[in-house]
Each structure stands twice: as structure tokens, then as C-alpha cells.
Amino acid sequence: MTAPPGPAAAEVFAAASAHLVAGIAERQRILGSGAYETAAEGAEVRLSSGRTVLDFGSYAVPLFGHRPAPVLDAVRGALDGMPVSTRLLANPHAALLAARLAALLDPGRLSRVSFGLNGADAVETALKLAIARTGRPSVLAVEGGFHGKSMGALAVTHDPLRRGPVQGFLGDARHVPPEPDAVARAAAEAPFAALIVEPVQGEGGGRALPPDLLRRWSADAHAAGALVLADEIQCGLRRCGPVSVAVAEGVRPDAVLLGKALGGGVMPLSAVVGTPELFAPLAADPYFHTATFGGHPASCAAGLAALDLLDGVAERLPAVAAGLARGVADLAAAHPGIVADVRSTGLLGAVEFTGEAVAGLAVLEAGRRGLLAAQSLSRPAVVKLLPPAVTSTAQLERAFAILDASCRSAGRRVARTASVGSG
Amino acid sequence: MPEASPAAGADLVAPVVHEMVRILAPNPAEVVVPDHRLIHDLGFHSLTLTELAFALEDLFGLDSVTPEQAMLLASVGDVVELIEDAVARSEAHPASPAEVAEYCARYGVERDPRG
Ligand SMILES: Cc1ncc(COP(=O)(O)O)c(C=O)c1O
């Protein structure tokens, strides 16, 4: 894990504060204790100060650890050949990766693939295809669901704070509560093109929806002539166990959406893997949905190498998942005053604090002690723990020792604040 | 750890506090003076005050300062006084020059001898 010498930290943060989002730059400076990121390997990131921190954050991207060698080799191969595509000639990486995904997810059913870069690209594509296919300009999503922040994705993301400023421009989406008859009731009220659902809600607080609820919703959506889109951008590819949670649970989705780790933690890549029915609008008009960098060769090369790593994740998963489950349970027991609830599904752990402020403090305290973790985007009282599958037992123990100390310190600050406030 | 005499330790507080304030202030001042107000003159706010609290806790071995406590500190001189009192009561220790130098290096700045 080495990096060439970089610019002075002061210069980096001055530039970031002046020209990027200042509020994010400030947080990054605290989390890095004044330093910025320079290199990474496995579950660890090296800072410009020479310090090394554990990475249980990174928006869930480095599932295979940072810089997995086979992915780096595949990307180097693409760089040496043809890293961008003409788009006018066939690109072998995209074609072969599409075939691999079709064979992997739900063979024979989910046979068509569309590639994007960010997760939101996949969400936009899937919604657009579903609306075009059904002719119904309306969709259902779920309370607590997160699907991204571009306009179409934001329309289905359940986050009043982020939707508010652009509300009038967002498409027609209804958010249903996690109740068995919610989709049937919505269908009785008005037709919809698709139900988009995360089988395990990530940014909504790391919450797994019950499989029987998902199956009932899927059946009710299909009965209403609508399609089912499983957003597994965060929970899929074995983060939460199966390659596709929805397929494994018998939900019979019309598409599974993948992203984040799909590019091997090295390249940006997302995909919609769906039925020929969902993709029918592209059979009618091949140029109905295109984007300059869709099917980027270097990204698809990374994706092909990443899929080869999934068996390794399956092998490591039980041990890391068990350590994660134990760790969050111990945290809850040790800090009852500030930890309200904990849960974990595979390699997605969640610590729900009693409030957003104490969760924010805990994240800052953890960063300065050497562990990166983030608050859930639409449920900021919840801190998500996303260990890479390659996390060792010693690293997991170090992470929870840091979290324990961070909770103690955050709790003291909150207690003192309370007494200052009342005194 | 050897007991530092409170008076000797307290002498060393101001230059270190001034240095950290200079590094962390959103609206940096060329030279930091005791009368500089953290929020009004130097642009500190909740998040950056938390960062300042972290730095001072690390360097002086202070117990957790709450962001709200930090908010009550109007000026740089108030911060110096808080830490000098804590050092005098043995609730904090003087900052070691090596640690201060390491902190400055992390943030990618030279230690300013003017404090
Ligand atoms: C479930 C889910 N869907 C969609 C997205 C959006 O992905 P991106 O930020 O790559 O656009 C995210 C990102 O966190 C996500 O967790």
C-alpha cells in the first residue's frame, strides 16, 4: 500500500473547502485527523499522515476489499487495449459480462442487461423501461427506501429532506408502508408501472424486509399488471448473503439492480438485469435509452473479474457476519444509554443511536480513532457498518474496540451537554 | 508520568492553543490573538468547534469537551483560560512539543513560531 508523495494536506482541504462542498470537506478533515486518503488495500486505507484506518464505510463499494489483485489485473488489461468503446463497434467486455450476469442471477428468467456507472443510472433505466412498457407514468416505492439522488431515483427515494427542494419536478411515486396488503391497496387506488424495493434497506437504516412480505407484494404487483424491481445495489452480490436476495427469497423480480461492488471496488459500474418483457421498449427502439459511458470496457472488465471473487466472499462471509452480529450486540449491551437498537444482515451491520447528533459524534470519534463508518443517508441516527469480506478477525476486533471507545466518548459528550443545558 | 508543576505547564498552553486555532479556523488569521472571537472573527461553527475540541483533547489529555461547551467559549483567550485551569487542577497535562509538531505535520502546515 504505497502512494507517490502528494500535495500538502492544508492545500487539499483549502481547495476542497473553496471549490467542492465545504460541509463535506470539513467532515473529511475531522475523520482523517487533518489528513487525506492516499492508498488502500484490503480493509485498510492509508492517510497522507502515514496513519492507517479501517474502512467499514466507502458507501459499501469495497466488498472484496480495496484493490483486489485480479480486478486490478483485468482493468490494466483493458487499459492496455481499449479502455473506452467506440459504441459503434461491439465491445467484448460488456457482452461477456452481460452473459455472466444473466447466467448468475436467475438463469432463464433475467436474461437482458443494461449497464450504467452509478447506482442511480440503473434505477433511472429500470423505472424508464417499466413506465414505457406498461404505459403507466406512476410507480410504487417503500417507506424507508433509498434509490439514489438523480431526479428519477429521488422520486422513489423516501427522504423528505432531500426531496423537498425539488418536489414539484419529481415524478409520480407513492411510498407504501411495510404492511402485507400495502401493494394491493395501492393497486386498488391507482395503477402503477412498477414496485421498486430494496430487500434489505441500506440507507434507510440496514433493515431487512421479511421474505413473506416481499413475496406477497410481488404477487400483488404482478396481479395488478405491474413489474417488480429489486434494488440490490447495496445489499446484493453477497453483501447480505445471496447474490440476489430477492431471487433467493422467491420474490420473482422482473429486474435485479446491481451497483457499488459490481465494479470490483475499483471501477464505477451498475447494471439492470431483467426480463425480456421489461426490456421490450429497447427491442422496439434500440436507442430508447443510451449513455456515452454505458458498458464502459474497463468497468465491465472489472465486473467480470469481480464475479470471479463471489465464491471467496461466500467462504469468508459466515465468519465475518458472525463477528459483526456479535460485535453490534455487545455494543448495544455496553451502551444502553445511547444505542437504541442494533441489527445485521450478512456484511451489513447497523447501530441505531438514540439520536442523530450522538450518531454523528460517534462517527467522528470513530474516524479519529481509526475506523471509517457512515451514518445512513436517509436515517442519520443509524450508523452502518460495512466490513469488506476480507476483514480479518483481528481487524474486526480492532473495529469494535474503536466503536466501544467512540460510544463511550460520544455518550459522555451527550451526557455533559444535557447537564450543561439544564444547569 | 512525572508531575509537571502546574505553573510551568500552564505557561505552555497559549502558544499551542493559538497554533491549533490558526490551523483549524475556517477564516484563518495570519496571527491569532486572545481577543479573536472563535465564531465571529474566525468563522468557527459546530463542526469545526468539534474538530478544535478533538485536537485540544488529544494534545492536553482533556476529558471530552462538548460542542456546546466549546460554543460557550467566545474568544481564543477563553479557550486558553479553560485549559490553563484544567492543567492547574491536573485535569489536563501540558502539550508535548513533539505531539504538537506531529499534529501540524498531519495537517500539512509548518509550525508558526509566532504562535
Ligand atoms: C439501494 C441503493 N440504490 C441506489 C443507490 C444509488 O447509487 P449511486 O449513489 O451509485 O447512484 C444506492 C446508494 O447508496 C443504494 O444504496
XYZ file of C-alpha atoms and ligand atoms in Angstrom:
554
model
C 0.000 0.000 0.000
C 2.178 2.836 -1.215
C 1.332 6.078 -2.936
C 3.525 8.711 -4.548
C 4.059 11.789 -2.376
C 1.043 14.074 -2.707
C 0.183 17.698 -2.068
C 0.199 19.194 1.453
C -2.975 18.430 3.398
C -3.561 22.137 4.008
C -3.619 22.757 0.243
C -6.027 19.865 -0.374
C -8.525 20.981 2.267
C -8.316 24.633 1.267
C -9.131 23.664 -2.329
C -11.909 21.287 -1.268
C -13.497 23.862 1.041
C -13.322 26.604 -1.564
C -14.457 24.619 -4.608
C -16.217 21.421 -3.547
C -18.869 21.094 -0.828
C -17.381 22.820 2.217
C -19.529 20.932 4.746
C -18.278 17.604 3.388
C -14.645 18.756 3.280
C -14.846 19.751 6.955
C -16.166 16.344 7.932
C -13.475 14.627 5.870
C -10.758 16.635 7.610
C -12.050 15.603 11.045
C -12.395 11.948 10.054
C -8.830 11.940 8.751
C -7.483 13.998 11.691
C -6.255 16.565 9.226
C -5.020 14.117 6.595
C -6.489 12.890 3.295
C -6.629 9.409 1.748
C -3.688 8.258 -0.353
C -3.751 4.490 -0.769
C -5.742 1.429 0.192
C -5.514 -2.316 0.420
C -7.974 -4.871 1.761
C -9.926 -3.417 4.674
C -7.461 -0.571 5.275
C -6.882 2.910 3.940
C -3.645 4.856 4.324
C -3.705 8.583 5.000
C -1.306 11.346 3.980
C -0.166 11.464 7.613
C 1.079 7.878 7.302
C -1.673 6.619 9.582
C -3.822 3.639 8.563
C -7.554 3.373 9.235
C -10.048 0.528 8.889
C -12.683 1.087 6.230
C -16.228 -0.061 7.077
C -17.680 2.778 5.022
C -16.886 3.682 1.411
C -20.603 3.599 0.528
C -20.438 -0.228 0.505
C -18.172 -0.336 -2.557
C -15.097 -2.363 -1.425
C -16.958 -5.615 -0.681
C -13.933 -7.571 -1.936
C -11.558 -5.242 -0.099
C -9.706 -2.353 -1.683
C -7.721 -3.076 -4.826
C -8.284 -6.829 -5.230
C -5.420 -8.053 -7.424
C -7.485 -9.936 -10.048
C -9.656 -6.860 -10.629
C -6.618 -4.599 -10.939
C -5.100 -7.006 -13.475
C -8.301 -7.099 -15.517
C -8.554 -3.313 -15.559
C -4.887 -2.990 -16.518
C -5.576 -5.362 -19.390
C -8.435 -3.167 -20.563
C -6.309 -0.026 -20.204
C -3.563 -1.560 -22.337
C -6.074 -2.496 -25.023
C -9.074 -0.249 -25.423
C -10.328 1.389 -22.231
C -13.162 3.260 -23.950
C -15.584 1.983 -26.518
C -16.409 3.430 -29.927
C -20.011 2.383 -29.186
C -20.277 1.821 -32.934
C -18.341 -1.439 -32.727
C -19.080 -4.365 -30.419
C -17.387 -4.247 -27.034
C -16.404 -7.740 -25.837
C -16.183 -6.914 -22.118
C -19.779 -5.673 -21.962
C -21.157 -8.599 -23.942
C -19.353 -11.219 -21.879
C -20.270 -9.591 -18.568
C -23.933 -9.415 -19.623
C -23.866 -13.142 -20.349
C -22.213 -13.876 -16.992
C -24.817 -11.841 -15.084
C -27.685 -13.493 -16.943
C -26.277 -16.926 -16.069
C -25.676 -15.928 -12.439
C -28.793 -14.166 -11.154
C -31.900 -16.056 -12.250
C -30.932 -18.136 -15.283
C -33.566 -18.284 -17.986
C -35.675 -15.505 -16.455
C -33.477 -12.432 -16.048
C -31.729 -12.582 -19.402
C -31.320 -8.949 -20.515
C -28.773 -6.470 -19.165
C -28.237 -2.716 -19.319
C -25.100 -1.152 -17.871
C -24.578 2.203 -16.171
C -21.940 3.720 -13.925
C -23.664 4.884 -10.724
C -26.454 3.015 -8.973
C -28.854 5.807 -9.824
C -28.218 5.095 -13.526
C -29.609 1.597 -13.048
C -32.618 2.941 -11.133
C -33.352 5.509 -13.873
C -33.094 2.845 -16.573
C -35.327 0.349 -14.789
C -38.020 2.926 -13.996
C -37.966 4.268 -17.543
C -38.293 0.790 -19.074
C -41.109 -0.173 -16.695
C -43.063 3.010 -17.382
C -42.557 2.693 -21.144
C -43.512 -0.984 -21.097
C -46.731 -0.555 -19.095
C -47.687 2.918 -20.278
C -48.355 3.899 -16.648
C -46.447 7.032 -15.547
C -46.528 6.124 -11.857
C -44.505 3.873 -9.544
C -44.649 2.415 -6.043
C -41.738 2.506 -3.638
C -41.375 1.693 0.039
C -41.151 3.849 3.139
C -37.501 3.986 4.190
C -36.337 3.113 0.662
C -33.247 4.719 -0.857
C -32.578 4.563 -4.600
C -30.277 7.484 -5.330
C -30.478 11.234 -5.794
C -30.813 11.927 -9.521
C -34.312 13.173 -10.340
C -35.930 9.859 -11.292
C -34.203 7.985 -8.487
C -35.044 10.720 -5.991
C -38.702 10.404 -6.943
C -38.660 6.907 -5.431
C -36.239 7.656 -2.576
C -38.105 8.176 0.693
C -36.317 11.196 2.131
C -38.469 14.293 2.671
C -35.407 16.440 3.448
C -33.726 15.742 0.089
C -36.963 15.695 -1.941
C -38.373 18.929 -0.559
C -36.375 21.476 -2.581
C -37.249 19.818 -5.935
C -40.615 18.317 -5.039
C -42.640 19.746 -7.928
C -40.274 18.287 -10.508
C -40.312 14.697 -9.210
C -42.331 12.023 -10.972
C -45.396 10.325 -9.555
C -44.321 7.903 -6.830
C -46.189 6.585 -3.808
C -44.372 5.160 -0.777
C -46.076 2.207 0.856
C -45.640 1.154 4.494
C -44.189 -2.300 5.267
C -47.610 -3.940 5.595
C -48.724 -7.119 3.788
C -51.684 -5.562 1.956
C -49.966 -2.223 1.172
C -49.325 -3.008 -2.502
C -52.809 -4.466 -3.064
C -54.339 -1.344 -1.502
C -52.207 0.947 -3.651
C -53.181 -1.027 -6.764
C -56.854 -0.588 -5.900
C -56.343 3.176 -5.667
C -54.477 3.773 -8.922
C -52.487 1.791 -11.489
C -48.682 1.804 -11.326
C -45.879 0.643 -13.608
C -43.615 -0.967 -11.041
C -42.850 -1.562 -7.418
C -39.222 -0.749 -6.619
C -37.963 -2.237 -3.370
C -34.706 -2.907 -1.531
C -34.973 -6.388 0.028
C -32.592 -5.080 2.691
C -32.883 -1.324 3.159
C -29.387 0.150 3.345
C -29.574 3.937 3.695
C -32.940 3.534 5.398
C -31.142 2.011 8.377
C -29.944 -1.513 7.497
C -33.317 -3.175 7.787
C -34.216 -6.481 6.087
C -37.804 -6.704 4.867
C -39.444 -10.067 5.704
C -39.334 -12.511 2.754
C -43.053 -13.338 3.042
C -43.865 -9.625 2.824
C -41.742 -9.298 -0.332
C -43.355 -12.373 -1.919
C -46.852 -11.087 -1.148
C -46.015 -7.645 -2.577
C -44.547 -9.195 -5.709
C -47.622 -11.356 -6.286
C -49.936 -8.385 -5.745
C -47.906 -6.162 -8.089
C -47.887 -8.824 -10.785
C -51.624 -9.380 -10.347
C -52.065 -5.648 -10.985
C -50.078 -5.888 -14.225
C -47.073 -4.092 -12.720
C -43.399 -5.050 -12.657
C -41.169 -5.676 -9.630
C -37.713 -4.075 -9.464
C -35.393 -5.367 -6.741
C -32.848 -2.657 -5.917
C -29.895 -4.706 -4.672
C -27.327 -2.032 -5.406
C -26.267 -2.124 -1.755
C -27.499 -5.479 -0.435
C -26.813 -7.698 -3.462
C -23.688 -9.517 -4.712
C -23.436 -11.393 -1.387
C -23.199 -8.300 0.850
C -26.215 -9.751 2.642
C -25.626 -13.405 1.756
C -27.124 -14.374 -1.618
C -26.023 -12.967 -4.992
C -29.622 -11.695 -5.241
C -31.625 -11.549 -2.036
C -34.930 -11.222 -3.917
C -34.271 -14.173 -6.209
C -33.081 -16.330 -3.298
C -36.237 -15.494 -1.345
C -38.527 -16.464 -4.231
C -39.750 -12.927 -4.895
C -39.574 -13.380 -8.696
C -38.482 -9.821 -9.507
C -38.634 -8.582 -13.109
C -35.247 -6.984 -12.598
C -32.405 -7.002 -10.122
C -30.388 -3.782 -9.915
C -26.701 -4.037 -9.040
C -24.000 -1.415 -8.472
C -21.405 -0.431 -5.879
C -19.276 -3.614 -5.592
C -20.116 -4.716 -9.166
C -17.012 -2.914 -10.473
C -14.866 -4.921 -8.063
C -14.403 -1.915 -5.799
C -12.145 -0.476 -8.495
C -14.348 0.908 -11.295
C -17.805 2.535 -11.381
C -20.351 0.073 -12.740
C -24.047 -0.644 -12.307
C -26.480 -2.944 -14.075
C -30.123 -3.699 -14.580
C -30.561 -7.442 -15.080
C -34.136 -8.019 -16.194
C -36.713 -9.967 -18.133
C -37.214 -9.606 -21.886
C -40.624 -8.150 -21.037
C -39.110 -5.250 -19.055
C -36.614 -4.699 -21.862
C -39.278 -4.743 -24.590
C -39.042 -0.951 -25.164
C -35.400 -1.484 -26.239
C -36.479 -4.187 -28.680
C -38.835 -1.642 -30.225
C -36.315 1.239 -30.236
C -32.665 0.239 -29.668
C -31.751 3.860 -28.960
C -34.577 4.454 -26.477
C -32.006 4.566 -23.663
C -28.273 5.098 -24.225
C -25.475 6.937 -22.440
C -21.951 7.798 -23.543
C -20.194 5.618 -20.989
C -22.729 2.779 -20.703
C -20.910 -0.571 -20.794
C -17.543 1.100 -20.227
C -14.952 -1.557 -21.213
C -12.631 -1.053 -18.253
C -15.619 -1.138 -15.873
C -17.004 -4.296 -17.483
C -13.564 -5.919 -17.363
C -13.511 -5.118 -13.637
C -17.026 -6.576 -13.320
C -16.007 -9.849 -14.953
C -13.101 -10.201 -12.531
C -15.338 -9.220 -9.599
C -17.827 -12.007 -10.316
C -14.956 -14.498 -10.005
C -14.464 -13.256 -6.430
C -18.023 -14.006 -5.274
C -17.227 -17.571 -4.194
C -14.466 -16.198 -1.991
C -16.976 -13.844 -0.387
C -19.296 -16.785 0.270
C -16.463 -18.599 2.049
C -15.477 -15.669 4.277
C -18.997 -14.421 4.872
C -20.159 -16.665 7.750
C -17.178 -15.821 9.954
C -17.213 -12.070 9.292
C -21.014 -11.883 9.529
C -20.978 -13.740 12.857
C -18.288 -11.415 14.224
C -20.280 -8.406 13.052
C -23.504 -9.664 14.651
C -21.680 -10.376 17.918
C -19.935 -7.010 17.853
C -23.082 -4.948 17.410
C -24.905 -6.968 20.086
C -22.050 -6.297 22.533
C -22.188 -2.573 21.688
C -25.905 -2.471 22.436
C -25.351 -4.215 25.767
C -22.466 -1.922 26.744
C -24.097 1.406 25.785
C -27.803 1.167 26.578
C -27.991 4.936 27.154
C -27.152 5.884 23.568
C -27.622 2.714 21.470
C -31.319 2.121 20.877
C -31.124 -0.935 18.628
C -28.675 -2.966 16.543
C -29.106 -5.412 13.679
C -27.070 -7.044 10.949
C -27.677 -8.985 7.764
C -24.547 -10.653 6.416
C -21.921 -7.943 5.999
C -24.344 -5.053 6.565
C -24.447 -4.035 10.211
C -26.446 -1.196 11.735
C -26.171 0.600 15.058
C -29.214 2.736 15.752
C -28.415 5.541 18.189
C -30.928 7.428 20.295
C -30.482 10.484 18.081
C -28.817 11.901 15.000
C -26.424 14.120 16.975
C -24.923 11.307 19.040
C -24.651 9.118 15.918
C -22.777 11.946 14.202
C -20.419 12.312 17.148
C -19.814 8.559 17.270
C -18.833 8.593 13.582
C -16.377 11.464 14.126
C -14.941 9.798 17.245
C -14.509 6.519 15.355
C -12.756 8.256 12.473
C -10.199 9.921 14.680
C -9.583 6.591 16.435
C -9.066 4.768 13.130
C -12.384 3.390 11.853
C -14.409 4.766 8.948
C -18.171 4.236 9.080
C -21.056 6.399 7.921
C -24.497 7.446 9.032
C -27.360 6.161 6.894
C -28.264 8.827 4.342
C -31.989 8.945 4.999
C -31.861 7.692 8.604
C -28.932 9.525 10.165
C -29.446 8.154 13.691
C -28.255 4.820 12.256
C -24.557 4.165 11.705
C -23.923 1.458 9.111
C -21.007 -0.932 9.412
C -19.955 -2.385 6.059
C -16.868 -4.539 6.568
C -15.242 -5.897 3.409
C -15.418 -9.692 3.131
C -11.628 -9.816 3.531
C -11.756 -8.259 7.028
C -9.685 -10.412 9.403
C -10.762 -11.411 12.901
C -8.124 -9.082 14.356
C -9.388 -6.177 12.242
C -12.958 -6.850 13.301
C -11.878 -6.861 16.943
C -9.974 -3.611 16.436
C -13.048 -2.053 14.813
C -15.288 -2.929 17.740
C -12.742 -1.759 20.300
C -12.727 1.587 18.473
C -16.529 1.666 18.345
C -16.746 0.898 22.055
C -14.380 3.772 22.913
C -16.199 6.049 20.464
C -19.584 5.270 22.005
C -18.192 5.919 25.464
C -16.793 9.284 24.426
C -19.868 10.296 22.400
C -22.061 9.280 25.336
C -20.014 11.412 27.739
C -20.314 14.412 25.460
C -24.059 13.966 25.178
C -24.472 13.493 28.937
C -22.391 16.609 29.634
C -24.344 18.565 27.060
C -27.563 17.561 28.813
C -26.244 18.725 32.181
C -24.857 21.949 30.711
C -28.224 22.573 29.112
C -30.206 22.006 32.302
C -27.691 23.686 34.642
C 4.246 10.061 34.354
C 6.214 12.784 36.254
C 4.092 15.501 37.847
C 4.602 18.762 35.986
C 4.322 21.807 38.173
C 1.008 23.448 37.280
C 2.543 26.863 36.743
C 5.236 25.544 34.413
C 2.634 23.611 32.390
C 0.140 26.437 32.161
C 2.752 28.693 30.563
C 2.812 26.455 27.544
C -0.900 26.456 26.878
C -1.422 29.690 24.965
C 1.064 29.156 22.105
C -0.316 25.673 21.426
C -3.944 26.797 21.503
C -3.115 29.689 19.179
C -1.357 27.310 16.802
C -4.283 24.879 16.653
C -6.793 27.712 16.230
C -4.693 29.082 13.378
C -4.657 25.682 11.664
C -8.341 24.880 12.128
C -10.056 28.275 11.754
C -12.417 28.407 8.751
C -11.430 32.066 8.236
C -7.769 31.873 9.164
C -5.933 34.799 10.699
C -2.265 35.404 9.936
C -1.577 35.751 13.656
C -4.069 34.582 16.273
C -4.614 36.857 19.302
C -6.512 36.208 22.577
C -9.268 38.660 21.643
C -10.152 36.851 18.411
C -13.701 35.589 18.720
C -13.977 31.974 17.581
C -17.309 32.306 15.804
C -17.472 35.930 14.742
C -13.862 36.585 13.785
C -12.520 33.171 12.871
C -15.652 31.570 11.374
C -15.858 28.534 13.671
C -19.169 26.637 13.767
C -20.443 23.452 15.398
C -18.424 21.017 13.269
C -15.159 22.942 13.287
C -15.502 23.590 17.031
C -15.788 19.820 17.446
C -12.571 19.456 15.484
C -10.848 22.053 17.678
C -12.110 20.252 20.777
C -10.724 16.932 19.468
C -7.317 18.486 18.818
C -7.103 20.139 22.230
C -8.291 16.971 23.973
C -5.616 14.952 22.154
C -2.831 17.408 22.889
C -3.671 18.280 26.512
C -5.254 14.989 27.600
C -8.513 16.801 28.379
C -11.719 14.903 29.016
C -14.417 15.252 26.325
C -15.375 18.850 25.637
C -18.923 19.050 24.335
C -19.593 21.067 21.195
C -21.957 23.151 23.334
C -19.274 23.789 25.957
C -16.996 24.837 23.154
C -19.744 27.143 21.883
C -19.765 28.898 25.267
C -16.146 29.823 24.723
C -16.363 33.143 22.939
C -12.731 34.013 22.372
C -9.374 32.345 21.920
C -8.444 33.728 25.352
C -11.432 31.865 26.881
C -10.142 28.586 25.460
C -6.660 29.238 26.840
C -8.155 30.009 30.244
C -10.254 26.820 30.265
C -7.209 24.688 29.531
C -4.913 26.546 31.913
C -7.457 25.939 34.676
C -7.670 22.257 33.779
C -3.866 21.978 33.798
C -3.704 23.741 37.155
C -6.251 21.269 38.547
C -4.258 18.367 36.995
C -7.248 17.523 34.807
C -5.066 18.072 31.751
C -1.355 17.966 31.025
C 0.847 20.344 29.062
C 1.127 19.511 25.378
C 4.388 17.909 24.351
C 6.243 19.824 21.617
C 6.716 16.593 19.676
C 2.976 15.941 19.618
C 2.245 19.491 18.548
C 4.776 19.172 15.737
C 3.187 15.868 14.704
C -0.270 17.473 14.656
C 0.981 20.305 12.458
C 2.618 17.833 10.087
C -0.611 15.847 9.786
C -2.472 18.957 8.746
C 0.324 19.739 6.332
C 1.330 23.055 7.907
C 4.576 24.389 9.318
C 4.547 25.285 12.999
C 4.458 29.071 13.185
C 6.906 30.322 15.837
C 4.706 33.408 16.355
C 2.034 31.113 17.812
C -30.049 0.653 -2.561
C -29.419 1.766 -3.307
N -29.910 2.112 -4.504
C -29.358 3.106 -5.222
C -28.278 3.823 -4.752
C -27.709 4.932 -5.575
O -26.438 4.589 -6.013
P -25.426 5.723 -6.501
O -25.105 6.579 -5.336
O -24.251 4.933 -7.006
O -26.111 6.475 -7.599
C -27.741 3.494 -3.509
C -26.607 4.258 -2.963
O -26.338 4.278 -1.794
C -28.330 2.450 -2.765
O -27.861 2.126 -1.558
